[in-house]
Amino acid sequence: MRLSAIHMLAASAAPVRAFVASAAPSVARFAGGSSGIFSGARQGLRGAVLASKARPVSRTMRMANSQRLGDPIGQMMDKTDVFIFDCDGVIWKGDSLIEGVPSVLDRLRQAGKRIFFVTNNSTKSRKGYKSKFDSLGLSVEPEEIFSSSFAAAAYLEQTRFKDTGKKVYIVGEVGIEEELDLIGVPHFGGPSDGSKGVELKPGFALPHDENVGAVVVGFDRMINYYKIQYAQLCINENPGCEFIATNTDAVTHLTDAQEWAGNGAMVGAIKGCTGVEPTIVGKPGPLMIDYIIQKYNVERSRICMVGDRLDTDVLFGANNGLMSILTLSGVTTEEKLLSPENKINPDYYVNSINDFFPFYT
Amino acid sequence: MRLSAIHMLAASAAPVRAFVASAAPSVARFAGGSSGIFSGARQGLRGAVLASKARPVSRTMRMANSQRLGDPIGQMMDKTDVFIFDCDGVIWKGDSLIEGVPSVLDRLRQAGKRIFFVTNNSTKSRKGYKSKFDSLGLSVEPEEIFSSSFAAAAYLEQTRFKDTGKKVYIVGEVGIEEELDLIGVPHFGGPSDGSKGVELKPGFALPHDENVGAVVVGFDRMINYYKIQYAQLCINENPGCEFIATNTDAVTHLTDAQEWAGNGAMVGAIKGCTGVEPTIVGKPGPLMIDYIIQKYNVERSRICMVGDRLDTDVLFGANNGLMSILTLSGVTTEEKLLSPENKINPDYYVNSINDFFPFYT
């Protein structure tokens, strides 16, 4: 039997350091002889998520073989119909599947839970992500995948953009192009403008299409001044032109060896030359959750967001009235989660989603 | 005799539209038979500049042949020892000198006024700007030119950056390189990184120099993902690494035919992937004014900032305790200045700086 742990967070006036000192090893994982059952009411816990003065307190629990009333895993499973998983840092890291994940997903499906995967990475479409899941040996349906490229298309569909007869200018990669093709919205820019520059001579103006009604900005490794200027002209000079950001993540994981500047950079560039705030369609915006609730007729309070980032995933859950679980298998350390500076607290946290079924793996 | 006008702004509870209706044509320039002498106390006017609820009221004045006590031009000249001119939109537009400017500058010098030129354009050094002034037939000293590239170097000198033995990474063009060379601070990046890309393969990390102690971000037509990522790594991973912005202008005038995305885009990109706010050394930051006051021993209240932008030039004057004049020869229209939405008011405004000497040109 492999021992594992699920952790709960609750608001408390007790400072973390004092707690750690008096109850060490409060964060020891897989340790025997630990503390027992913690049965804090969920209502009380929800309030902790955004309470800016709340200090998180960690309580570690070794689970018994049987699920007992009041144990955190049982509570969480009982209260959840839908799990929404962030991908990078939760399902995989870079190009490597996190060990044990296929079995966890199978067991959740067997238990009747509905599963979705959300990712702020807009460089792939749903179809592109399906290939990535396939290549990692994970069987998922395209409809279970909510990439921010799809979210941009879903937003344009929801707002009946096609009816305006206008076009989209893309700062971003192929994922956005593929999703816009699927909904029949004309677009240009993106990879095709990756090697364009501007010619500067007296009297020169970069011509731009006055029929662009929206600029969609996603992560773009080929960002350049031409694209920035083109986007600026559309947003500043075309009346009513929308500025849509797939997401604003500061950093992302292009490779698992370091953090890479994320779409926060591309969106920041366009904000910086227009003074306009974008509509954010990915996390932590509400669009994807509203879409899932409406399309699949699920209850908001019975959805649990599972992610590895406090300021996107957990905040996304909190802002949208969902339960949330932080997994330490990605970018957030337990130290950061439990530090007094952190004001964003999930309902639960785990080492990895393997901890959902600690006794069967 | 050519008639011209200098306009004063004062705080008033009277809405602009009502005033315009009752005193039309309040903004007519060069019109005969107009209103007389306006002798509002300067102390009262200063308060109007940043008062967020103040509504601007325009009073137009036709000047008589002689300067009379209480006339705006006389008042302004009497109270000013130093004129600080923004360049683009004030002295020139793109590559064309604004008509009459050489004569105005000559007359100011003859009247014993000290003159400086400030520009947020960091693509040229002081030396580079001297060439531009020369090519337009304007004789100025390099010491009279305060480009934001020079301001970045002045800041690094003021903070004894050289003593740290560290290097500067540049997102920007040759102006910053030339100014850093003059103060002997080692640097890299800038134009040399203009065609670099990132290679993405599993496990790949972009190596970066841990001895970079400051990233200077100026306007950069060759901005790319490599530079953004390099800057992100230095700022996020090198302890104490500074993030210095030459300026954050949303748009700039690379050519006179349209507005071009300005350094707000480059700075926005780096802010967006680091979450760090930069130290801004150009307008509207105080550095250049403090430098002038200290170096030339002039009185702050006797300095007048002359520019064509409300949110940089006039705000820069107001924030630094200077007088300010808006000229309509650049990007700001009288309509925008006098609209109820505008909360940034100069002490005076003119059609162009030719209005400083309307009777001699």
XYZ file of C-alpha atoms in Angstrom:
722
model
C 0.000 0.000 0.000
C 1.245 3.411 -0.931
C 0.429 6.087 1.600
C -0.477 9.481 0.344
C -2.203 12.619 1.504
C -4.827 15.165 0.621
C -4.539 18.461 2.386
C -7.213 20.927 3.368
C -6.867 24.617 3.943
C -8.922 26.579 6.433
C -8.921 30.191 7.557
C -7.320 30.738 10.931
C -5.809 33.570 12.888
C -2.872 31.344 13.875
C 0.272 32.271 11.978
C 1.617 29.512 9.761
C 5.107 29.525 11.228
C 3.780 28.993 14.742
C 1.607 26.153 13.547
C 4.460 24.501 11.714
C 6.652 24.777 14.787
C 4.105 23.263 17.125
C 2.741 20.545 14.878
C 5.719 19.480 12.798
C 5.924 17.573 10.548
C 2.710 19.189 9.339
C 3.791 18.962 5.719
C 5.508 15.614 5.793
C 4.027 13.446 3.093
C 3.734 9.669 3.201
C 4.604 9.790 6.919
C 3.023 7.271 9.267
C 1.237 7.880 12.598
C -0.235 11.209 11.668
C -3.140 13.185 12.956
C -6.591 11.782 12.289
C -9.727 13.192 10.780
C -10.311 16.819 9.880
C -13.945 17.558 9.265
C -14.174 21.304 8.723
C -17.428 22.382 7.118
C -17.089 23.205 3.433
C -19.063 26.394 3.875
C -16.407 27.632 6.250
C -13.622 26.670 3.877
C -15.098 28.444 0.859
C -14.784 31.751 2.641
C -11.072 31.230 3.051
C -10.331 31.273 -0.654
C -10.394 34.977 -1.206
C -10.256 36.337 2.334
C -7.262 38.601 2.058
C -6.358 38.438 5.724
C -6.849 34.695 6.109
C -3.717 32.737 6.965
C -3.595 29.237 5.552
C -3.068 26.359 7.979
C -1.913 22.988 6.711
C -3.271 19.781 8.183
C -1.808 16.553 6.917
C -3.784 13.389 7.052
C -2.888 9.763 6.530
C -5.873 8.039 5.027
C -7.185 4.714 6.277
C -8.126 1.895 3.879
C -11.799 2.728 4.000
C -13.300 6.118 3.152
C -14.846 7.450 6.334
C -17.476 10.142 6.606
C -15.637 13.373 7.075
C -12.387 12.384 5.399
C -11.243 14.960 2.857
C -11.081 12.643 -0.168
C -14.517 11.266 0.475
C -15.927 14.756 1.037
C -14.405 16.040 -2.127
C -15.563 13.115 -4.258
C -19.074 13.226 -2.839
C -19.450 16.892 -3.642
C -18.046 16.846 -7.153
C -19.771 15.891 -10.408
C -17.297 17.586 -12.747
C -13.524 17.837 -12.584
C -11.869 20.499 -14.687
C -8.175 19.831 -15.065
C -5.522 22.295 -16.038
C -3.096 20.371 -18.275
C 0.488 21.555 -17.887
C 1.757 20.715 -14.415
C -1.307 18.556 -13.685
C -1.647 16.040 -16.541
C 1.785 16.512 -18.088
C 4.950 18.547 -17.679
C 6.224 19.773 -21.039
C 6.154 16.616 -23.146
C 6.094 14.075 -20.292
C 2.938 12.585 -18.843
C 2.787 12.779 -15.052
C 2.979 9.222 -13.722
C -0.254 7.596 -12.718
C -2.526 10.073 -14.494
C -4.210 7.631 -16.948
C -5.320 5.441 -14.074
C -6.699 8.424 -12.121
C -8.701 9.620 -15.123
C -10.067 6.099 -15.728
C -11.146 5.774 -12.120
C -12.864 9.173 -12.160
C -14.813 8.168 -15.265
C -15.683 4.838 -13.667
C -16.976 6.746 -10.649
C -19.324 8.655 -12.996
C -17.451 11.942 -12.897
C -17.410 14.171 -15.947
C -13.951 15.392 -16.944
C -12.770 18.454 -18.857
C -9.303 19.699 -19.660
C -8.637 23.417 -19.831
C -5.441 25.028 -20.987
C -4.476 28.646 -21.498
C -2.046 27.583 -24.195
C -3.564 28.924 -27.409
C -0.899 27.602 -29.787
C -2.934 24.464 -30.433
C -6.585 24.001 -31.357
C -8.818 21.353 -29.753
C -7.795 19.078 -32.626
C -4.122 19.835 -31.984
C -4.532 19.022 -28.300
C -6.335 15.787 -29.104
C -3.168 14.714 -30.955
C -1.082 15.598 -27.917
C -3.351 13.566 -25.611
C -3.255 10.676 -28.103
C 0.533 10.784 -28.309
C 0.704 10.517 -24.526
C -1.635 7.534 -24.553
C -4.591 9.395 -23.052
C -7.937 8.820 -24.666
C -10.062 11.984 -24.571
C -12.784 13.461 -26.757
C -12.174 16.833 -28.496
C -15.297 18.122 -26.676
C -13.561 17.490 -23.360
C -10.760 19.901 -24.297
C -11.107 23.624 -23.628
C -8.039 25.398 -25.007
C -7.958 29.197 -24.914
C -7.838 29.129 -28.739
C -11.224 27.372 -28.649
C -12.398 29.860 -26.003
C -11.627 32.751 -28.380
C -13.734 31.099 -31.082
C -16.514 30.282 -28.575
C -16.583 33.943 -27.509
C -16.857 35.137 -31.104
C -19.638 32.640 -31.713
C -21.477 33.672 -28.554
C -21.298 37.336 -29.593
C -22.389 36.551 -33.181
C -19.252 38.068 -34.649
C -19.797 36.263 -37.954
C -23.000 38.230 -38.521
C -21.016 41.490 -38.632
C -19.226 40.355 -41.804
C -15.947 41.526 -40.286
C -12.555 39.863 -40.017
C -10.211 38.934 -37.191
C -6.561 39.983 -37.041
C -4.501 37.380 -35.190
C -1.441 37.899 -33.066
C -0.824 34.269 -32.240
C -0.177 30.828 -33.648
C -1.941 28.094 -35.593
C -4.345 27.039 -32.805
C -6.365 30.242 -33.143
C -6.410 29.973 -36.941
C -7.754 26.404 -36.814
C -10.500 27.277 -34.318
C -11.627 30.320 -36.341
C -11.719 28.168 -39.491
C -14.080 25.756 -37.710
C -16.600 28.535 -36.986
C -16.175 30.125 -40.420
C -14.841 33.498 -39.254
C -12.415 35.076 -41.762
C -8.997 35.901 -40.338
C -5.464 36.909 -41.266
C -2.173 37.771 -39.562
C -0.754 35.138 -37.211
C 2.064 32.946 -38.579
C 1.823 34.568 -42.063
C 2.965 37.912 -40.627
C 5.850 36.343 -38.702
C 8.582 37.672 -40.931
C 7.091 41.020 -41.891
C 8.728 44.314 -41.016
C 7.833 47.951 -41.441
C 9.345 50.197 -44.056
C 10.029 53.643 -42.685
C 10.227 56.564 -45.035
C 8.730 60.051 -44.753
C 5.008 60.000 -45.291
C 4.743 56.228 -44.967
C 1.697 54.766 -43.266
C 1.221 51.023 -42.761
C -2.055 50.290 -44.534
C -4.535 48.320 -42.465
C -7.877 46.674 -43.142
C -10.711 48.804 -41.807
C -12.934 45.750 -41.852
C -11.089 44.117 -38.945
C -13.630 43.933 -36.123
C -11.554 42.016 -33.573
C -7.905 41.433 -32.736
C -7.272 38.097 -31.013
C -3.973 37.997 -29.112
C -2.520 34.642 -28.117
C 0.957 33.383 -27.351
C 3.169 34.114 -30.357
C 6.810 33.078 -30.656
C 7.004 35.167 -33.840
C 5.759 38.401 -32.265
C 7.229 41.385 -34.110
C 6.771 45.125 -34.541
C 4.681 44.700 -37.689
C 2.067 42.658 -35.809
C 2.087 45.043 -32.844
C 1.560 48.047 -35.126
C -1.108 46.267 -37.165
C -3.006 45.326 -34.001
C -2.622 48.881 -32.671
C -4.066 50.377 -35.851
C -7.069 48.022 -35.838
C -7.856 48.585 -32.157
C -7.220 52.334 -32.130
C -8.594 53.250 -35.542
C -11.369 50.789 -36.443
C -14.501 51.886 -34.563
C -15.737 49.165 -32.212
C -12.803 46.829 -32.896
C -12.536 44.341 -30.035
C -9.307 43.356 -28.271
C -9.566 39.703 -27.220
C -6.815 38.001 -25.207
C -6.743 34.223 -25.004
C -5.066 34.622 -21.589
C -2.547 36.780 -19.760
C -0.270 34.210 -18.106
C 3.068 35.861 -17.309
C 5.073 32.706 -17.903
C 4.480 29.380 -19.580
C 6.278 26.054 -20.033
C 7.463 25.743 -23.598
C 10.029 23.318 -22.288
C 10.242 21.815 -18.843
C 13.715 23.272 -18.268
C 12.765 26.875 -17.518
C 9.905 29.339 -17.395
C 9.255 31.146 -20.665
C 7.653 34.537 -21.197
C 3.948 33.821 -21.708
C 1.063 35.521 -23.476
C 1.165 38.197 -20.788
C 3.999 39.608 -22.919
C 2.010 39.727 -26.175
C -1.106 41.103 -24.485
C 1.046 43.570 -22.511
C 2.538 44.874 -25.756
C -0.887 45.569 -27.262
C -2.215 47.056 -24.008
C 0.878 49.231 -23.812
C 0.335 50.850 -27.215
C -3.461 51.136 -27.091
C -4.298 51.739 -23.445
C -7.170 49.283 -23.970
C -7.941 46.421 -21.567
C -8.670 43.139 -23.363
C -11.554 40.735 -22.973
C -9.859 37.651 -21.516
C -11.495 34.452 -22.749
C -9.187 31.918 -21.061
C -8.537 31.427 -17.352
C -9.231 33.231 -15.051
C -12.126 34.713 -17.069
C -15.593 33.124 -16.603
C -16.303 32.277 -20.263
C -15.237 28.627 -20.309
C -17.090 27.772 -17.095
C -20.267 29.493 -18.243
C -19.987 27.571 -21.504
C -19.609 24.209 -19.730
C -22.468 24.912 -17.317
C -24.780 25.954 -20.107
C -23.850 23.285 -22.623
C -23.710 20.328 -20.232
C -26.303 21.498 -17.725
C -24.124 20.983 -14.650
C -24.329 22.649 -11.266
C -21.666 25.278 -10.662
C -21.091 24.332 -7.033
C -20.471 20.693 -8.005
C -17.559 21.570 -10.294
C -14.012 21.272 -8.992
C -11.115 23.065 -10.679
C -7.784 21.206 -10.401
C -4.639 23.155 -11.249
C -1.036 23.865 -10.366
C -1.196 27.689 -10.253
C -2.642 29.856 -7.533
C -3.060 33.042 -9.553
C -4.769 31.437 -12.529
C -6.235 28.002 -11.705
C -7.227 28.457 -8.068
C -8.319 32.065 -8.605
C -10.267 30.913 -11.650
C -12.096 28.395 -9.464
C -12.758 30.889 -6.700
C -13.933 33.653 -9.044
C -16.356 31.290 -10.693
C -17.879 29.742 -7.579
C -16.163 26.365 -8.043
C -14.336 24.130 -5.606
C -10.610 24.074 -6.200
C -7.697 21.730 -5.692
C -4.066 22.799 -6.037
C -1.643 20.123 -7.139
C 2.007 20.527 -6.216
C 3.086 18.623 -9.344
C 3.534 21.854 -11.309
C 4.938 25.328 -10.603
C 3.648 26.008 -7.075
C 5.606 24.813 -4.061
C 4.009 23.992 -0.735
C 6.215 26.718 0.761
C 4.666 29.313 -1.540
C 1.141 28.047 -0.889
C 1.575 28.206 2.876
C 3.553 31.467 3.021
C 1.833 34.380 4.778
C 2.199 36.409 1.555
C -0.088 34.071 -0.363
C -3.703 35.196 -0.195
C -5.130 32.740 -2.725
C -6.093 29.481 -1.076
C -7.543 26.356 -2.669
C -10.048 24.186 -0.820
C -7.665 21.244 -0.956
C -4.175 20.525 -2.123
C -2.408 17.350 -3.203
C 1.049 16.236 -4.251
C -0.356 15.090 -7.582
C -3.764 13.921 -8.717
C -2.599 10.394 -7.853
C -3.589 11.359 -4.328
C -7.240 11.225 -5.399
C -6.979 7.424 -5.223
C -4.072 6.785 -2.887
C -4.943 3.196 -2.020
C -5.401 1.718 -5.423
C -2.208 2.689 -7.231
C 0.898 92.554 -38.506
C 0.005 88.880 -37.925
C -2.446 88.375 -35.140
C -2.085 85.332 -33.004
C -3.239 84.039 -29.691
C -2.062 82.505 -26.481
C -4.713 80.783 -24.484
C -5.008 80.348 -20.751
C -6.847 77.704 -18.834
C -8.452 78.260 -15.454
C -10.488 76.090 -13.124
C -14.156 76.895 -13.094
C -17.387 75.213 -12.170
C -18.948 76.439 -15.427
C -19.277 73.640 -17.935
C -17.276 74.135 -21.114
C -20.201 73.678 -23.444
C -22.171 76.421 -21.692
C -19.181 78.736 -21.877
C -18.618 78.046 -25.537
C -22.272 78.688 -26.237
C -22.339 81.993 -24.419
C -19.016 83.344 -25.574
C -18.570 81.933 -29.059
C -16.262 82.055 -30.885
C -14.184 81.430 -27.755
C -11.564 79.432 -29.635
C -11.391 81.486 -32.794
C -7.782 82.248 -33.556
C -6.548 85.355 -35.368
C -10.027 86.879 -34.947
C -10.385 90.632 -34.530
C -12.404 92.493 -31.897
C -12.048 89.883 -29.180
C -12.334 89.976 -25.430
C -9.644 91.982 -23.668
C -7.226 91.225 -20.880
C -7.315 88.191 -18.671
C -5.228 88.579 -15.555
C -5.912 85.481 -13.480
C -3.357 84.945 -10.715
C -0.867 82.202 -11.529
C -1.300 80.658 -8.099
C -4.918 80.014 -8.915
C -4.068 78.529 -12.279
C -1.520 76.055 -10.954
C -4.187 74.340 -8.937
C -6.225 73.686 -12.050
C -3.699 71.423 -13.691
C -4.324 68.321 -11.668
C -7.646 69.084 -10.060
C -9.653 66.143 -11.276
C -13.011 67.847 -11.015
C -11.924 71.137 -12.571
C -13.506 71.955 -15.911
C -11.273 73.824 -18.317
C -12.524 77.148 -19.660
C -10.975 78.662 -22.734
C -10.434 82.408 -22.969
C -9.078 83.681 -26.227
C -7.193 86.931 -26.420
C -6.102 89.081 -29.283
C -2.833 90.695 -28.339
C -2.138 94.398 -28.799
C 1.159 95.652 -30.229
C 2.662 96.351 -26.839
C 3.034 93.845 -24.000
C 0.804 95.007 -21.199
C 0.929 93.995 -17.567
C -1.411 91.082 -17.190
C -1.304 89.855 -20.759
C -0.623 86.135 -20.945
C 2.499 86.239 -23.126
C 4.110 88.899 -20.965
C 3.215 87.029 -17.787
C 4.576 83.788 -19.111
C 7.834 85.317 -20.352
C 8.372 87.236 -17.127
C 7.976 84.133 -15.027
C 10.126 81.796 -17.081
C 13.917 81.397 -17.064
C 14.033 77.976 -18.705
C 11.962 76.531 -21.543
C 11.967 72.779 -21.939
C 10.697 71.773 -25.351
C 9.369 68.418 -26.368
C 10.630 67.860 -29.931
C 8.176 65.874 -32.026
C 5.048 67.919 -32.634
C 6.668 71.051 -31.169
C 9.963 71.603 -33.017
C 9.398 69.180 -35.883
C 6.853 66.716 -37.191
C 8.533 63.530 -38.401
C 11.316 64.869 -40.606
C 9.879 68.340 -41.226
C 10.745 71.383 -39.153
C 7.691 73.301 -37.946
C 7.706 76.673 -39.707
C 9.043 79.636 -37.760
C 10.742 77.567 -35.058
C 14.362 78.736 -35.683
C 13.309 82.347 -35.241
C 11.402 81.577 -32.010
C 14.401 79.779 -30.535
C 16.734 82.640 -31.529
C 14.465 85.201 -29.891
C 14.186 83.175 -26.693
C 17.969 82.978 -26.494
C 18.233 86.703 -27.201
C 15.788 87.294 -24.346
C 18.201 85.431 -22.054
C 16.105 82.287 -21.706
C 17.792 78.926 -21.310
C 16.506 76.225 -23.650
C 16.452 72.443 -23.404
C 15.001 69.838 -25.696
C 13.563 66.646 -24.245
C 12.407 63.670 -26.215
C 11.128 60.299 -25.149
C 12.481 58.812 -28.354
C 15.355 56.574 -27.249
C 16.432 55.389 -30.695
C 19.005 58.167 -30.925
C 21.695 59.287 -28.499
C 22.386 62.971 -27.749
C 24.948 62.816 -30.525
C 22.397 61.303 -32.880
C 19.904 64.034 -32.048
C 22.528 66.737 -32.605
C 22.817 65.448 -36.194
C 19.054 65.652 -36.598
C 18.980 69.248 -35.305
C 21.904 70.105 -37.613
C 20.167 68.566 -40.627
C 17.124 70.729 -39.935
C 19.312 73.835 -39.704
C 18.890 74.247 -35.956
C 22.021 75.012 -33.999
C 21.932 73.389 -30.563
C 24.524 72.048 -28.119
C 24.490 68.326 -27.214
C 24.106 69.421 -23.566
C 20.803 71.040 -24.440
C 19.400 67.703 -25.605
C 17.762 65.317 -23.131
C 16.796 62.153 -24.947
C 15.400 59.259 -22.940
C 18.440 57.216 -24.043
C 20.605 59.797 -22.247
C 18.211 59.705 -19.290
C 18.755 55.942 -18.947
C 22.519 56.499 -18.836
C 22.134 59.440 -16.412
C 20.054 57.221 -14.105
C 22.664 54.460 -14.160
C 25.362 57.019 -13.434
C 23.363 58.567 -10.586
C 22.853 55.137 -9.025
C 26.539 54.180 -9.481
C 25.659 51.136 -11.554
C 29.202 50.918 -12.927
C 30.542 50.216 -9.429
C 28.542 46.986 -9.281
C 30.603 45.519 -12.141
C 27.394 44.282 -13.738
C 26.093 44.519 -17.302
C 23.017 45.951 -18.950
C 20.760 43.947 -21.262
C 19.160 46.220 -23.866
C 15.779 45.900 -25.500
C 16.078 48.926 -27.768
C 18.077 50.579 -30.502
C 21.445 52.243 -31.053
C 20.727 55.395 -28.994
C 20.863 53.462 -25.729
C 24.030 51.634 -26.806
C 25.812 54.913 -27.625
C 24.842 56.546 -24.325
C 25.971 53.517 -22.279
C 29.281 53.502 -24.173
C 29.839 57.133 -23.126
C 29.533 56.260 -19.421
C 31.523 53.034 -19.766
C 28.784 50.626 -18.732
C 29.060 47.212 -20.452
C 25.986 46.148 -22.367
C 24.664 43.639 -24.886
C 21.415 42.764 -26.631
C 19.742 45.552 -28.609
C 20.206 45.504 -32.386
C 22.559 42.462 -32.199
C 19.695 40.282 -30.932
C 17.294 41.521 -33.609
C 17.305 38.352 -35.656
C 17.656 35.776 -32.875
C 15.026 33.158 -32.191
C 14.524 30.455 -29.609
C 15.103 26.797 -30.277
C 12.470 24.665 -28.635
C 13.243 21.085 -27.803
C 12.541 19.065 -24.658
C 14.808 20.109 -21.837
C 15.989 23.269 -23.563
C 16.610 26.366 -21.462
C 17.727 29.681 -22.971
C 20.999 30.424 -21.182
C 21.229 33.927 -19.747
C 23.981 35.986 -18.151
C 23.541 36.036 -14.375
C 25.726 39.139 -14.258
C 23.065 41.326 -15.887
C 22.104 43.892 -13.236
C 19.701 46.002 -15.287
C 17.462 45.616 -18.322
C 16.908 48.885 -20.200
C 13.816 48.839 -22.409
C 13.466 51.453 -25.149
C 11.595 51.627 -28.417
C 12.672 48.682 -30.563
C 11.504 48.039 -34.111
C 13.239 44.640 -33.931
C 11.472 43.443 -30.800
C 11.192 39.650 -30.830
C 10.474 36.715 -28.544
C 14.166 36.063 -27.906
C 14.634 39.560 -26.421
C 11.426 39.324 -24.405
C 12.456 35.980 -22.936
C 16.025 37.165 -22.270
C 14.734 40.247 -20.452
C 12.244 38.115 -18.509
C 14.990 35.740 -17.346
C 17.264 38.602 -16.199
C 14.486 40.440 -14.334
C 12.858 37.356 -12.803
C 15.959 35.292 -12.064
C 18.885 37.664 -11.412
C 18.535 38.916 -7.827
C 18.189 42.706 -7.718
C 18.126 43.112 -11.502
C 16.544 46.471 -12.357
C 13.895 47.049 -15.021
C 14.431 50.507 -16.531
C 12.060 51.942 -19.147
C 13.161 54.934 -21.201
C 9.457 55.862 -21.456
C 6.018 54.311 -21.830
C 4.459 56.394 -24.638
C 1.636 54.409 -26.211
C 2.237 55.820 -29.686
C 5.034 57.672 -31.426
C 5.628 59.345 -34.790
C 8.060 57.274 -36.797
C 6.587 58.938 -39.844
C 4.222 61.884 -39.965
C 1.595 59.871 -41.834
C 0.217 57.842 -38.919
C 0.653 57.002 -35.254
C 2.969 54.084 -34.594
C 3.004 51.751 -31.614
C 5.453 53.307 -29.139
C 7.682 52.042 -26.361
C 4.554 51.403 -24.308
C 4.402 48.198 -26.368
C 7.943 47.039 -25.536
C 7.628 47.972 -21.856
C 4.141 46.401 -21.750
C 5.580 43.140 -23.064
C 8.210 42.977 -20.312
C 5.744 44.044 -17.625
C 3.310 41.417 -18.868
C 5.744 38.526 -18.435
C 7.409 39.667 -15.203
C 4.679 41.479 -13.273
C 7.355 44.073 -12.440
C 6.784 47.839 -12.752
C 9.727 49.626 -14.409
C 11.645 52.692 -13.305
C 10.696 55.261 -15.965
C 13.589 57.624 -16.701
C 11.969 59.688 -19.484
C 8.827 61.796 -19.323
C 6.715 61.883 -17.226
C 9.248 60.685 -14.613
C 11.107 63.373 -12.596
C 14.677 62.324 -13.422
C 15.434 64.727 -16.260
C 14.021 67.751 -14.429
C 15.922 66.948 -11.249
C 19.056 66.581 -13.351
C 18.566 69.980 -15.035
C 17.764 71.740 -11.754
C 20.801 70.276 -10.039
C 23.264 70.666 -12.893
C 22.266 74.169 -14.006
C 21.110 75.524 -10.649
C 17.748 76.777 -11.864
C 14.552 77.377 -9.936
C 11.886 74.730 -10.482
C 8.995 77.192 -10.544
C 10.685 79.228 -13.262
C 10.845 76.310 -15.695
C 8.171 75.969 -18.364
C 7.503 72.664 -20.129
C 6.283 73.052 -23.723
C 4.793 69.992 -25.390
C 2.070 68.644 -27.639
C 0.771 65.832 -25.407
C -1.431 66.130 -22.363
C -0.665 62.749 -20.804
C 3.098 63.014 -21.088
C 4.303 66.618 -21.578
C 1.698 68.551 -19.592
C 1.453 65.869 -16.903
C 5.243 65.823 -16.747
C 5.218 69.593 -16.113
C 2.478 69.359 -13.509
C 4.017 66.416 -11.666
C 7.332 68.204 -11.455
C 6.065 71.595 -10.281
C 6.736 73.315 -13.600
C 4.636 75.685 -15.670
C 3.290 74.088 -18.820
C 2.245 75.121 -22.297
C 0.411 72.822 -24.682
C 1.006 73.438 -28.371
C -1.662 72.322 -30.828
C 0.984 71.746 -33.527
C 1.273 68.047 -32.614
C -1.130 65.265 -31.653
C -3.576 67.077 -29.362
C -6.570 68.891 -30.785
C -8.213 71.865 -29.092
C -11.404 69.797 -28.975
C -9.649 67.114 -26.908
C -8.041 69.689 -24.641
C -11.322 71.432 -23.918
C -13.488 68.302 -23.681
C -15.055 67.626 -20.270
C -13.311 64.216 -20.254
C -9.862 65.801 -20.226
C -8.611 66.297 -16.695
C -5.061 67.346 -17.548
C -4.820 71.069 -18.153
C -1.790 73.136 -19.117
C -1.334 76.676 -17.820
C -1.422 78.023 -21.366
C -1.931 76.689 -24.846
C -0.869 77.943 -28.257
C -1.335 77.015 -31.912
C 2.408 76.628 -32.272
C 5.386 78.133 -30.490
C 5.302 80.895 -33.118
C 2.605 82.371 -30.889
C 5.312 83.183 -28.327
C 6.292 86.131 -30.555
C 3.192 86.830 -32.609
C 4.111 90.354 -33.603
C 7.570 89.890 -34.960
C 7.169 86.993 -37.366
